[in-house]
């Protein structure tokens, strides 16, 4: 693989491995041991990624403030690029059960989105901003470092450079 691997994650249902370098995401078929797709993010430095539970959608966060959504069935270029944060994104993720997606940033905020993915391939995903959660104070230019959704409840846990861990329940 050209470039330095930044992070990796598995496909939820198929034998695929997603490997992110600074600017691209490569998808490898683990059984056939070949690269099946290379996604062009348009970002300068990828910082996080997550695969939707359907396996057909991927979100990528970058240090240049972008959240990039890929529809795996369409093209190797982004379906949608969102730029809501004032500083670098540190963590992005989908909720495993609810139609929620979130991004955590160095500005100390976490943006929560309603992200409805339809089983009908003719309908595009619906992405609507829901709430901005503020709970972390930036320390040395670092804010909310990581976030994760609870597996069954609509709750979000976050940790920040300020040494605090927050639980947000009313999403």
PDB file of C-alpha atoms in Angstrom:
ATOM      1  CA  UNK A   1       0.000   0.000   0.000  1.00  0.00           C
ATOM      2  CA  UNK A   2       1.335   3.422  -0.922  1.00  0.00           C
ATOM      3  CA  UNK A   3       1.292   5.955   1.876  1.00  0.00           C
ATOM      4  CA  UNK A   4       1.218   5.422   5.586  1.00  0.00           C
ATOM      5  CA  UNK A   5      -1.819   3.653   7.046  1.00  0.00           C
ATOM      6  CA  UNK A   6      -3.626   5.940   9.506  1.00  0.00           C
ATOM      7  CA  UNK A   7      -6.445   3.650  10.661  1.00  0.00           C
ATOM      8  CA  UNK A   8      -8.514   0.648   9.656  1.00  0.00           C
ATOM      9  CA  UNK A   9     -11.916  -0.933  10.270  1.00  0.00           C
ATOM     10  CA  UNK A  10     -13.846  -3.981   9.142  1.00  0.00           C
ATOM     11  CA  UNK A  11     -17.014  -4.181   7.060  1.00  0.00           C
ATOM     12  CA  UNK A  12     -19.933  -5.259   9.308  1.00  0.00           C
ATOM     13  CA  UNK A  13     -21.093  -8.118   7.033  1.00  0.00           C
ATOM     14  CA  UNK A  14     -18.608  -8.821   4.249  1.00  0.00           C
ATOM     15  CA  UNK A  15     -14.929  -9.851   4.382  1.00  0.00           C
ATOM     16  CA  UNK A  16     -13.723  -6.309   3.595  1.00  0.00           C
ATOM     17  CA  UNK A  17     -11.082  -4.256   5.381  1.00  0.00           C
ATOM     18  CA  UNK A  18     -11.110  -0.445   5.080  1.00  0.00           C
ATOM     19  CA  UNK A  19      -7.628   1.076   5.385  1.00  0.00           C
ATOM     20  CA  UNK A  20      -7.231   4.853   5.463  1.00  0.00           C
ATOM     21  CA  UNK A  21      -4.033   6.619   4.469  1.00  0.00           C
ATOM     22  CA  UNK A  22      -3.667  10.402   4.704  1.00  0.00           C
ATOM     23  CA  UNK A  23      -5.835  11.136   1.661  1.00  0.00           C
ATOM     24  CA  UNK A  24      -7.455   7.889   0.479  1.00  0.00           C
ATOM     25  CA  UNK A  25      -9.422   4.931   1.777  1.00  0.00           C
ATOM     26  CA  UNK A  26      -8.640   1.571   0.251  1.00  0.00           C
ATOM     27  CA  UNK A  27     -10.997  -1.383   0.517  1.00  0.00           C
ATOM     28  CA  UNK A  28      -9.456  -4.848   0.524  1.00  0.00           C
ATOM     29  CA  UNK A  29     -11.272  -8.164   0.030  1.00  0.00           C
ATOM     30  CA  UNK A  30      -9.781 -10.395   2.723  1.00  0.00           C
ATOM     31  CA  UNK A  31     -10.686 -13.746   1.142  1.00  0.00           C
ATOM     32  CA  UNK A  32      -9.488 -12.907  -2.381  1.00  0.00           C
ATOM     33  CA  UNK A  33      -6.605 -10.814  -0.960  1.00  0.00           C
ATOM     34  CA  UNK A  34      -7.045  -7.997  -3.493  1.00  0.00           C
ATOM     35  CA  UNK A  35      -7.882  -4.316  -3.341  1.00  0.00           C
ATOM     36  CA  UNK A  36     -11.436  -3.861  -4.633  1.00  0.00           C
ATOM     37  CA  UNK A  37     -11.852  -0.080  -4.441  1.00  0.00           C
ATOM     38  CA  UNK A  38      -9.965   3.122  -3.707  1.00  0.00           C
ATOM     39  CA  UNK A  39     -12.022   6.027  -2.373  1.00  0.00           C
ATOM     40  CA  UNK A  40     -10.817   9.576  -3.082  1.00  0.00           C
ATOM     41  CA  UNK A  41     -11.677  11.681  -0.042  1.00  0.00           C
ATOM     42  CA  UNK A  42     -10.518  15.107  -1.189  1.00  0.00           C
ATOM     43  CA  UNK A  43      -9.127  15.634   2.334  1.00  0.00           C
ATOM     44  CA  UNK A  44      -5.557  16.482   3.215  1.00  0.00           C
ATOM     45  CA  UNK A  45      -5.362  14.293   6.321  1.00  0.00           C
ATOM     46  CA  UNK A  46      -7.913  11.630   7.336  1.00  0.00           C
ATOM     47  CA  UNK A  47      -8.325  11.359  11.111  1.00  0.00           C
ATOM     48  CA  UNK A  48     -11.240   8.923  11.570  1.00  0.00           C
ATOM     49  CA  UNK A  49     -13.703   6.700   9.735  1.00  0.00           C
ATOM     50  CA  UNK A  50     -16.741   4.548  10.412  1.00  0.00           C
ATOM     51  CA  UNK A  51     -18.853   2.159   8.357  1.00  0.00           C
ATOM     52  CA  UNK A  52     -22.668   2.187   8.584  1.00  0.00           C
ATOM     53  CA  UNK A  53     -24.250  -1.033   9.865  1.00  0.00           C
ATOM     54  CA  UNK A  54     -25.717  -1.658   6.390  1.00  0.00           C
ATOM     55  CA  UNK A  55     -22.164  -1.664   5.041  1.00  0.00           C
ATOM     56  CA  UNK A  56     -23.136   0.540   2.090  1.00  0.00           C
ATOM     57  CA  UNK A  57     -22.053   3.872   3.583  1.00  0.00           C
ATOM     58  CA  UNK A  58     -18.816   5.215   5.039  1.00  0.00           C
ATOM     59  CA  UNK A  59     -18.062   8.489   6.845  1.00  0.00           C
ATOM     60  CA  UNK A  60     -14.582   9.955   7.030  1.00  0.00           C
ATOM     61  CA  UNK A  61     -13.417  12.769   9.303  1.00  0.00           C
ATOM     62  CA  UNK A  62     -10.396  14.885   8.498  1.00  0.00           C
ATOM     63  CA  UNK A  63      -8.049  17.344  10.139  1.00  0.00           C
ATOM     64  CA  UNK A  64      -9.097  19.975   7.584  1.00  0.00           C
ATOM     65  CA  UNK A  65     -12.578  20.218   9.197  1.00  0.00           C
ATOM     66  CA  UNK A  66     -14.434  18.033   6.684  1.00  0.00           C
ATOM     67  CA  UNK A  67     -16.853  15.198   7.224  1.00  0.00           C
ATOM     68  CA  UNK A  68     -17.057  13.167   4.023  1.00  0.00           C
ATOM     69  CA  UNK A  69     -19.890  10.692   3.311  1.00  0.00           C
ATOM     70  CA  UNK A  70     -19.357   7.902   0.774  1.00  0.00           C
ATOM     71  CA  UNK A  71     -22.142   5.845  -0.771  1.00  0.00           C
ATOM     72  CA  UNK A  72     -20.330   2.627  -1.636  1.00  0.00           C
ATOM     73  CA  UNK A  73     -22.804   1.774  -4.413  1.00  0.00           C
ATOM     74  CA  UNK A  74     -22.300   5.047  -6.298  1.00  0.00           C
ATOM     75  CA  UNK A  75     -18.745   6.144  -6.974  1.00  0.00           C
ATOM     76  CA  UNK A  76     -15.275   6.354  -5.489  1.00  0.00           C
ATOM     77  CA  UNK A  77     -15.776  10.083  -4.846  1.00  0.00           C
ATOM     78  CA  UNK A  78     -17.782  11.517  -1.908  1.00  0.00           C
ATOM     79  CA  UNK A  79     -21.568  11.595  -2.007  1.00  0.00           C
ATOM     80  CA  UNK A  80     -21.611  14.554   0.392  1.00  0.00           C
ATOM     81  CA  UNK A  81     -19.011  16.752   2.087  1.00  0.00           C
ATOM     82  CA  UNK A  82     -20.012  18.608   5.264  1.00  0.00           C
ATOM     83  CA  UNK A  83     -18.020  21.405   6.867  1.00  0.00           C
ATOM     84  CA  UNK A  84     -19.717  22.367  10.136  1.00  0.00           C
ATOM     85  CA  UNK A  85     -16.806  22.487  12.587  1.00  0.00           C
ATOM     86  CA  UNK A  86     -14.362  25.347  13.171  1.00  0.00           C
ATOM     87  CA  UNK A  87     -11.366  23.065  13.798  1.00  0.00           C
ATOM     88  CA  UNK A  88     -10.084  19.578  12.980  1.00  0.00           C
ATOM     89  CA  UNK A  89     -12.351  16.541  13.313  1.00  0.00           C
ATOM     90  CA  UNK A  90     -11.036  13.879  15.677  1.00  0.00           C
ATOM     91  CA  UNK A  91     -13.827  11.289  15.652  1.00  0.00           C
ATOM     92  CA  UNK A  92     -16.842  10.363  13.493  1.00  0.00           C
ATOM     93  CA  UNK A  93     -19.333   7.550  13.895  1.00  0.00           C
ATOM     94  CA  UNK A  94     -22.740   6.049  13.197  1.00  0.00           C
ATOM     95  CA  UNK A  95     -25.092   4.764  15.871  1.00  0.00           C
ATOM     96  CA  UNK A  96     -25.476   0.987  15.486  1.00  0.00           C
ATOM     97  CA  UNK A  97     -29.269   1.005  15.936  1.00  0.00           C
ATOM     98  CA  UNK A  98     -30.676   4.538  15.491  1.00  0.00           C
ATOM     99  CA  UNK A  99     -30.387   6.798  12.417  1.00  0.00           C
ATOM    100  CA  UNK A 100     -27.773   9.005  14.080  1.00  0.00           C
ATOM    101  CA  UNK A 101     -24.286  10.098  13.123  1.00  0.00           C
ATOM    102  CA  UNK A 102     -21.912  12.376  15.034  1.00  0.00           C
ATOM    103  CA  UNK A 103     -18.574  14.136  14.681  1.00  0.00           C
ATOM    104  CA  UNK A 104     -16.261  15.385  17.430  1.00  0.00           C
ATOM    105  CA  UNK A 105     -13.856  18.252  16.868  1.00  0.00           C
ATOM    106  CA  UNK A 106     -10.970  20.214  18.326  1.00  0.00           C
ATOM    107  CA  UNK A 107     -13.329  23.173  18.734  1.00  0.00           C
ATOM    108  CA  UNK A 108     -14.766  21.242  21.712  1.00  0.00           C
ATOM    109  CA  UNK A 109     -18.130  20.554  20.093  1.00  0.00           C
ATOM    110  CA  UNK A 110     -19.879  17.429  18.872  1.00  0.00           C
ATOM    111  CA  UNK A 111     -22.333  17.727  16.005  1.00  0.00           C
ATOM    112  CA  UNK A 112     -25.148  15.170  15.892  1.00  0.00           C
ATOM    113  CA  UNK A 113     -26.934  14.443  12.609  1.00  0.00           C
ATOM    114  CA  UNK A 114     -30.066  12.514  11.705  1.00  0.00           C
ATOM    115  CA  UNK A 115     -28.692  10.198   9.023  1.00  0.00           C
ATOM    116  CA  UNK A 116     -31.394   8.053   7.506  1.00  0.00           C
ATOM    117  CA  UNK A 117     -30.195   5.384   5.096  1.00  0.00           C
ATOM    118  CA  UNK A 118     -32.932   3.835   2.984  1.00  0.00           C
ATOM    119  CA  UNK A 119     -33.069   0.246   1.777  1.00  0.00           C
ATOM    120  CA  UNK A 120     -34.444   1.536  -1.549  1.00  0.00           C
ATOM    121  CA  UNK A 121     -31.335   2.146  -3.665  1.00  0.00           C
ATOM    122  CA  UNK A 122     -33.124   4.863  -5.662  1.00  0.00           C
ATOM    123  CA  UNK A 123     -33.421   7.122  -2.583  1.00  0.00           C
ATOM    124  CA  UNK A 124     -30.450   9.138  -1.420  1.00  0.00           C
ATOM    125  CA  UNK A 125     -29.496   9.149   2.283  1.00  0.00           C
ATOM    126  CA  UNK A 126     -31.059  11.908   4.377  1.00  0.00           C
ATOM    127  CA  UNK A 127     -28.567  13.949   6.431  1.00  0.00           C
ATOM    128  CA  UNK A 128     -30.037  16.610   8.736  1.00  0.00           C
ATOM    129  CA  UNK A 129     -28.166  18.494  11.512  1.00  0.00           C
ATOM    130  CA  UNK A 130     -29.924  17.836  14.840  1.00  0.00           C
ATOM    131  CA  UNK A 131     -27.911  19.260  17.706  1.00  0.00           C
ATOM    132  CA  UNK A 132     -24.563  20.769  18.654  1.00  0.00           C
ATOM    133  CA  UNK A 133     -23.269  19.398  21.956  1.00  0.00           C
ATOM    134  CA  UNK A 134     -20.833  21.600  23.836  1.00  0.00           C
ATOM    135  CA  UNK A 135     -19.122  20.195  26.879  1.00  0.00           C
ATOM    136  CA  UNK A 136     -15.396  20.215  26.287  1.00  0.00           C
ATOM    137  CA  UNK A 137     -13.026  23.137  26.635  1.00  0.00           C
ATOM    138  CA  UNK A 138     -10.104  23.203  24.191  1.00  0.00           C
ATOM    139  CA  UNK A 139      -6.693  22.668  25.815  1.00  0.00           C
ATOM    140  CA  UNK A 140      -3.542  23.296  23.734  1.00  0.00           C
ATOM    141  CA  UNK A 141      -5.647  23.420  20.530  1.00  0.00           C
ATOM    142  CA  UNK A 142      -7.255  20.031  21.296  1.00  0.00           C
ATOM    143  CA  UNK A 143     -10.958  19.730  22.125  1.00  0.00           C
ATOM    144  CA  UNK A 144     -13.254  16.693  21.923  1.00  0.00           C
ATOM    145  CA  UNK A 145     -10.878  13.844  21.132  1.00  0.00           C
ATOM    146  CA  UNK A 146     -13.223  10.888  20.797  1.00  0.00           C
ATOM    147  CA  UNK A 147     -16.878   9.960  20.873  1.00  0.00           C
ATOM    148  CA  UNK A 148     -18.823   6.737  20.742  1.00  0.00           C
ATOM    149  CA  UNK A 149     -22.524   5.876  20.717  1.00  0.00           C
ATOM    150  CA  UNK A 150     -24.063   3.485  23.222  1.00  0.00           C
ATOM    151  CA  UNK A 151     -24.871   0.175  21.463  1.00  0.00           C
ATOM    152  CA  UNK A 152     -28.618   0.147  22.272  1.00  0.00           C
ATOM    153  CA  UNK A 153     -29.594   3.575  23.668  1.00  0.00           C
ATOM    154  CA  UNK A 154     -29.549   6.975  21.901  1.00  0.00           C
ATOM    155  CA  UNK A 155     -26.684   8.083  24.137  1.00  0.00           C
ATOM    156  CA  UNK A 156     -23.323   9.509  23.212  1.00  0.00           C
ATOM    157  CA  UNK A 157     -20.140   9.335  25.282  1.00  0.00           C
ATOM    158  CA  UNK A 158     -17.283  11.734  24.617  1.00  0.00           C
ATOM    159  CA  UNK A 159     -13.864  12.459  26.043  1.00  0.00           C
ATOM    160  CA  UNK A 160     -11.782  15.561  25.625  1.00  0.00           C
ATOM    161  CA  UNK A 161      -8.358  17.057  26.116  1.00  0.00           C
ATOM    162  CA  UNK A 162      -9.721  18.792  29.216  1.00  0.00           C
ATOM    163  CA  UNK A 163      -9.686  15.385  30.972  1.00  0.00           C
ATOM    164  CA  UNK A 164     -13.465  15.038  31.120  1.00  0.00           C
ATOM    165  CA  UNK A 165     -15.792  12.296  29.950  1.00  0.00           C
ATOM    166  CA  UNK A 166     -19.370  13.283  29.149  1.00  0.00           C
ATOM    167  CA  UNK A 167     -22.560  11.305  28.639  1.00  0.00           C
ATOM    168  CA  UNK A 168     -25.158  13.037  26.481  1.00  0.00           C
ATOM    169  CA  UNK A 169     -28.609  11.438  26.844  1.00  0.00           C
ATOM    170  CA  UNK A 170     -31.125  13.801  25.257  1.00  0.00           C
ATOM    171  CA  UNK A 171     -30.193  13.525  21.608  1.00  0.00           C
TER     172      UNK A 171
END
